[in-house]
Short mmCIF file of C-alpha atoms and ligand atoms in Angstrom, two decimals:
data_model
loop_
_atom_site.label_atom_id
_atom_site.label_comp_id
_atom_site.label_asym_id
_atom_site.label_seq_id
_atom_site.Cartn_x
_atom_site.Cartn_y
_atom_site.Cartn_z
CA MET A 159 33.32 -7.89 17.92
CA SER A 160 32.08 -4.92 19.66
CA ARG A 161 28.67 -5.38 20.96
CA TRP A 162 27.50 -1.50 20.21
CA ARG A 163 28.69 -1.99 16.82
CA LEU A 164 27.74 -3.96 13.94
CA ASP A 165 30.96 -4.36 11.33
CA GLY A 166 29.83 -6.50 9.07
CA GLN A 167 26.60 -7.21 9.47
CA ARG A 168 23.72 -6.73 6.66
CA ALA A 169 21.34 -5.73 6.56
CA LEU A 170 17.72 -4.75 4.88
CA VAL A 171 15.56 -1.78 5.08
CA THR A 172 12.31 -1.14 3.29
CA GLY A 173 11.44 1.86 3.06
CA GLY A 174 14.99 3.08 3.38
CA THR A 175 15.16 5.81 0.86
CA ARG A 176 13.87 8.51 2.49
CA GLY A 177 11.89 9.30 5.78
CA ILE A 178 12.15 6.71 9.00
CA GLY A 179 13.91 3.69 6.87
CA ALA A 180 15.89 6.82 5.09
CA ALA A 181 17.11 7.45 8.62
CA VAL A 182 18.16 4.10 8.79
CA VAL A 183 20.09 3.01 6.76
CA ASP A 184 22.28 6.95 8.36
CA GLU A 185 22.21 4.90 11.95
CA LEU A 186 22.99 1.40 10.32
CA ARG A 187 26.44 1.98 8.37
CA GLY A 188 27.07 4.93 11.15
CA LEU A 189 27.72 1.43 13.20
CA ASP A 190 29.82 -0.13 10.08
CA ALA A 191 26.69 -1.68 9.07
CA THR A 192 26.24 -2.67 4.88
CA VAL A 193 22.71 -2.43 4.03
CA LEU A 194 21.25 -1.81 1.07
CA THR A 195 17.13 -0.90 0.85
CA VAL A 196 14.18 -1.47 -1.63
CA ALA A 197 11.18 1.53 -2.73
CA ARG A 198 9.61 1.60 -5.78
CA THR A 199 11.87 4.47 -6.54
CA ASN A 200 15.30 5.46 -6.01
CA ALA A 201 16.61 1.72 -4.25
CA ASP A 202 19.17 0.01 -4.27
CA VAL A 203 16.20 -2.71 -5.07
CA CYS A 204 13.49 -1.64 -6.92
CA ALA A 205 10.72 -3.20 -6.33
CA ASP A 206 6.97 -2.36 -4.92
CA ILE A 207 6.54 -4.80 -2.17
CA SER A 208 2.64 -5.71 -2.11
CA GLU A 209 2.73 -7.46 -4.71
CA ASP A 210 2.92 -10.48 -5.49
CA GLY A 211 6.08 -12.96 -4.60
CA ALA A 212 7.72 -9.08 -4.60
CA ALA A 213 9.19 -10.53 -0.97
CA GLU A 214 11.19 -13.50 -2.35
CA LEU A 215 12.01 -11.35 -5.13
CA VAL A 216 13.88 -9.04 -3.03
CA ILE A 217 14.78 -10.61 -0.30
CA SER A 218 16.83 -13.34 -3.08
CA ALA A 219 18.26 -10.53 -4.57
CA ALA A 220 20.05 -9.35 -1.35
CA CYS A 221 21.03 -12.27 0.10
CA GLU A 222 22.80 -12.45 -3.42
CA LYS A 223 24.01 -9.03 -3.31
CA LEU A 224 25.10 -8.91 -0.09
CA GLY A 225 26.19 -12.47 0.57
CA GLY A 226 23.70 -13.28 2.78
CA LEU A 227 21.65 -11.51 5.52
CA ASP A 228 22.13 -10.65 9.56
CA ILE A 229 18.96 -7.58 9.17
CA LEU A 230 15.49 -7.14 8.10
CA VAL A 231 14.26 -4.01 9.19
CA ASN A 232 10.31 -4.08 7.43
CA ASN A 233 10.37 -0.20 7.37
CA VAL A 234 7.69 0.20 4.71
CA GLY A 235 3.87 1.36 5.91
CA THR A 236 1.24 3.73 3.58
CA ASN A 237 -1.84 5.07 5.19
CA VAL A 238 -5.57 5.87 3.71
CA ARG A 239 -6.49 8.73 6.04
CA LYS A 240 -10.12 8.48 6.03
CA SER A 241 -13.18 8.19 7.26
CA THR A 242 -13.83 3.77 7.61
CA LEU A 243 -17.03 4.85 6.24
CA ALA A 244 -15.16 6.13 3.25
CA LEU A 245 -12.91 4.52 2.92
CA SER A 246 -13.48 1.55 -0.17
CA ASP A 247 -12.89 -1.93 -0.24
CA PRO A 248 -9.69 -1.38 -2.35
CA GLU A 249 -8.03 1.27 0.02
CA ILE A 250 -8.77 -1.24 2.63
CA GLU A 251 -6.66 -3.63 0.95
CA THR A 252 -4.07 -1.53 -0.35
CA VAL A 253 -2.99 -0.85 3.61
CA LEU A 254 -3.10 -4.45 5.29
CA THR A 255 -1.79 -5.55 2.18
CA THR A 256 1.39 -2.80 2.27
CA ASN A 257 1.53 -3.24 5.96
CA LEU A 258 1.13 -5.77 7.44
CA THR A 259 0.73 -8.77 5.16
CA ALA A 260 3.76 -7.82 3.22
CA ALA A 261 5.41 -7.28 5.86
CA LEU A 262 4.98 -11.21 7.22
CA GLY A 263 5.94 -12.18 4.00
CA PHE A 264 9.99 -10.82 3.47
CA CYS A 265 10.44 -12.48 7.35
CA LYS A 266 8.96 -15.85 5.63
CA ALA A 267 11.23 -14.96 2.91
CA ALA A 268 14.45 -14.32 5.03
CA GLN A 269 14.10 -16.23 7.66
CA PRO A 270 16.54 -19.12 5.96
CA MET A 271 18.93 -16.69 5.69
CA LEU A 272 19.11 -15.14 9.07
CA ALA A 273 18.83 -18.23 11.46
CA GLU A 274 21.56 -19.02 9.65
CA SER A 275 23.42 -15.66 9.95
CA ARG A 276 21.23 -15.87 13.41
CA GLY A 277 20.49 -12.17 13.39
CA CYS A 278 17.14 -10.55 13.70
CA ILE A 279 13.97 -8.16 12.42
CA VAL A 280 13.15 -5.04 13.09
CA ASN A 281 9.49 -4.07 11.79
CA ILE A 282 8.17 -0.71 12.65
CA GLY A 283 5.06 -0.17 13.87
CA SER A 284 3.08 2.66 15.14
CA VAL A 285 1.26 3.29 17.83
CA ALA A 286 -2.24 4.06 16.82
CA GLY A 287 -1.67 -0.04 16.75
CA ASN A 288 -3.09 0.39 20.76
CA VAL A 289 -5.03 3.55 20.92
CA ALA A 290 -7.07 5.03 18.51
CA ILE A 291 -5.68 8.70 16.86
CA GLY A 292 -7.45 9.18 13.91
CA THR A 293 -5.16 7.53 11.59
CA GLY A 294 -7.81 5.67 9.49
CA VAL A 295 -9.30 2.30 10.78
CA ALA A 296 -7.26 0.15 8.14
CA TYR A 297 -3.60 1.69 9.15
CA ALA A 298 -4.43 0.90 12.97
CA MET A 299 -5.41 -2.91 12.26
CA SER A 300 -2.54 -2.81 10.36
CA LYS A 301 -0.38 -1.51 13.26
CA ALA A 302 -1.50 -3.76 15.81
CA ALA A 303 -2.15 -6.79 12.92
CA LEU A 304 1.72 -6.47 13.37
CA ASP A 305 3.14 -6.52 16.98
CA GLN A 306 1.53 -10.18 17.02
CA LEU A 307 3.38 -10.32 14.43
CA THR A 308 6.45 -9.34 15.63
CA ARG A 309 5.08 -10.89 19.58
CA TYR A 310 4.58 -14.70 17.48
CA LEU A 311 7.38 -14.65 15.39
CA ALA A 312 9.24 -13.49 18.04
CA VAL A 313 8.32 -16.60 19.90
CA GLU A 314 8.05 -19.30 17.54
CA TRP A 315 11.94 -18.29 16.03
CA ALA A 316 13.95 -17.89 19.50
CA GLY A 317 14.93 -21.51 19.03
CA ALA A 318 16.50 -20.75 15.18
CA GLY A 319 18.12 -17.88 17.07
CA VAL A 320 16.69 -15.67 15.40
CA ARG A 321 15.46 -12.48 17.94
CA VAL A 322 11.48 -10.50 16.11
CA ASN A 323 10.93 -6.76 17.98
CA SER A 324 9.11 -3.30 16.48
CA VAL A 325 9.76 -0.12 17.12
CA ASN A 326 6.53 1.58 17.44
CA PRO A 327 6.11 5.11 16.59
CA PHE A 328 4.08 8.09 17.22
CA TYR A 329 3.91 11.46 14.93
CA THR A 330 7.00 12.22 13.65
CA ARG A 331 8.96 14.94 10.69
CA THR A 332 8.59 12.31 7.63
CA PRO A 333 6.30 13.02 4.35
CA LEU A 334 3.44 10.68 5.68
CA ALA A 335 2.83 11.89 8.54
CA GLN A 336 3.64 15.65 6.68
CA PRO A 337 -0.33 16.59 5.98
CA VAL A 338 -0.70 16.75 9.74
CA LEU A 339 2.22 18.26 10.62
CA ASP A 340 1.34 21.25 8.19
CA ASP A 341 -2.25 21.81 10.12
CA PRO A 342 -1.73 23.92 12.75
CA GLU A 343 -4.29 22.39 15.04
CA ARG A 344 -3.62 19.13 14.43
CA LEU A 345 -0.21 19.95 15.16
CA ALA A 346 -0.92 21.67 18.59
CA ARG A 347 -3.13 18.65 19.61
CA VAL A 348 -0.45 15.77 19.09
CA LEU A 349 2.69 18.29 20.80
CA ALA A 350 -0.09 18.74 23.32
CA ASN A 351 -0.37 15.12 24.24
CA THR A 352 3.38 14.30 23.95
CA PRO A 353 4.39 14.64 27.46
CA LEU A 354 8.35 15.94 26.06
CA GLY A 355 5.75 17.99 23.66
CA ARG A 356 7.92 17.46 20.06
CA ILE A 357 7.93 16.20 17.31
CA ALA A 358 10.26 12.75 16.35
CA GLU A 359 12.66 13.65 13.93
CA PRO A 360 13.76 10.66 11.31
CA GLU A 361 16.76 9.97 13.68
CA ASP A 362 14.83 9.70 17.04
CA ILE A 363 12.65 6.09 15.53
CA ALA A 364 16.91 5.00 13.61
CA ALA A 365 18.81 4.73 17.47
CA ALA A 366 15.93 2.67 19.02
CA VAL A 367 15.91 1.13 15.67
CA ALA A 368 20.29 0.29 15.79
CA PHE A 369 20.07 -0.72 19.63
CA LEU A 370 17.34 -3.59 18.56
CA CYS A 371 20.29 -4.86 16.11
CA LEU A 372 22.87 -4.30 18.41
CA PRO A 373 24.53 -8.17 19.75
CA ALA A 374 24.80 -5.52 23.06
CA ALA A 375 20.27 -6.04 22.77
CA ARG A 376 20.58 -9.94 21.80
CA HIS A 377 18.56 -11.36 25.09
CA ILE A 378 16.06 -8.55 24.18
CA THR A 379 12.69 -10.02 21.40
CA GLY A 380 9.53 -10.00 21.05
CA GLN A 381 9.15 -6.27 22.30
CA CYS A 382 7.06 -3.61 20.86
CA LEU A 383 8.75 -0.59 20.89
CA ALA A 384 7.54 3.17 21.90
CA VAL A 385 8.94 5.94 20.73
CA ASP A 386 6.75 8.15 21.49
CA GLY A 387 8.00 10.97 23.41
CA GLY A 388 5.10 9.99 26.17
CA PHE A 389 2.69 9.77 24.08
CA LEU A 390 0.85 6.34 25.23
CA ALA A 391 2.46 6.45 29.23
CA ARG A 392 0.53 9.28 29.51
CA GLY A 393 -3.22 8.29 28.80
CA SER A 394 -5.82 10.55 29.70
CA TYR A 395 -3.72 11.92 32.23
CA VAL A 396 -5.55 15.56 33.64
CA THR A 397 -3.56 18.31 34.85
N1 LIG B 66 5.89 9.15 9.98
C1 LIG B 66 5.74 8.83 11.05
O1 LIG B 66 4.52 9.88 11.62
C2 LIG B 66 5.00 7.84 11.54
C3 LIG B 66 4.40 7.12 12.92
C4 LIG B 66 4.43 6.23 13.22
C5 LIG B 66 4.91 5.33 12.69
N2 LIG B 66 5.41 5.22 11.36
C6 LIG B 66 5.56 4.13 10.07
O2 LIG B 66 7.13 4.07 9.51
C7 LIG B 66 7.02 3.78 8.32
C8 LIG B 66 7.96 4.42 7.61
O3 LIG B 66 7.06 5.87 7.56
P1 LIG B 66 7.72 7.33 7.44
O4 LIG B 66 6.78 7.73 8.20
O5 LIG B 66 9.26 7.19 6.57
O6 LIG B 66 7.25 6.83 5.89
P2 LIG B 66 7.77 7.75 4.13
O7 LIG B 66 8.34 8.97 4.64
O8 LIG B 66 6.17 7.62 3.19
O9 LIG B 66 8.51 6.79 3.41
C9 LIG B 66 7.84 5.83 2.99
C10 LIG B 66 8.85 4.79 2.24
O10 LIG B 66 7.90 3.13 2.26
C11 LIG B 66 8.81 3.18 -0.29
N3 LIG B 66 7.92 2.68 0.01
C12 LIG B 66 5.85 2.92 0.25
N4 LIG B 66 5.18 2.15 -0.01
C13 LIG B 66 6.11 1.41 -0.74
C14 LIG B 66 5.99 0.05 -1.84
N5 LIG B 66 4.26 -0.83 -1.58
N6 LIG B 66 7.10 -0.53 -2.14
C15 LIG B 66 7.68 -0.12 -1.54
N7 LIG B 66 8.23 0.18 -1.55
C16 LIG B 66 7.42 0.75 -0.38
C17 LIG B 66 8.59 4.48 -0.28
O11 LIG B 66 9.73 4.72 -1.82
P3 LIG B 66 8.87 4.32 -2.50
O12 LIG B 66 7.33 5.40 -2.98
O13 LIG B 66 10.18 4.89 -3.71
O14 LIG B 66 8.09 3.29 -2.77
C18 LIG B 66 9.85 5.61 0.79
O15 LIG B 66 11.44 4.90 0.94
C19 LIG B 66 6.08 3.05 8.48
O16 LIG B 66 6.13 1.94 8.83
C20 LIG B 66 5.10 3.74 8.53
O17 LIG B 66 3.36 3.20 8.93
C21 LIG B 66 5.44 6.61 10.77
#
């Protein structure tokens, strides 16, 4: 098999029906992987991944359809964009459960199949896990912890042959980010803080995800790759 192809690889992409997840599905299929999606609506497997027991049910349904699993992309993410004092406990719980606890549950449920295939996991994090960018504290906490989940499982599961990495975008043109991108002042601030001077398209993120899944990336694990147009590198650079 070519180290730049995914022929015969079986993948599950959570939240693969729109935005970044849909672009990841297209990218993996373009490399000849067989890909299933899970979302609450319009997916190959319909489920709310934040519910108790969802991970086991979804992974088992997906593995039955695919005959095993080589790639898991934990892409589902949600946000309640409010200041800390305005966030209710149920809102915080929803964000942490959907973005973090569910991802861990999917990793655990998929591990035996991934160990069998010597497969990999890619988590979709965010640069909001590195620095405060006004996303709301629950989202920022969930993405920071997701990075550590990535690093921890990468080390713990390396011996089982399972690689674990993250791809961490800055603002990307999807329905989730649309309220920010529709506000001209906030859009201008995002662009001013992005050295490459553009908003990411979903396929920019998907390309990095696909790379990390390739045989060519076999020595890469435990990495959290920012795909952010240079946002994190810029810091407080003043010209
Ligand atoms: N867009 C950005 O600017 C940006 C920046 C940094 C990081 N990210 C991260 O990138 C990932 C994808 O974001 P996106 O912007 O592409 O989001 P999006 O456009 O809102 O798409 C979210 C996807 O997840 C599914 N989903 C949401 N909640 C779910 C649940 N509880 N159970 C099952 N499926 C669920 C949605 O389908 P249903 O609604 O039908 O369930 C949809 O397929 C997220 O982890 C996000 O935090 C995004």
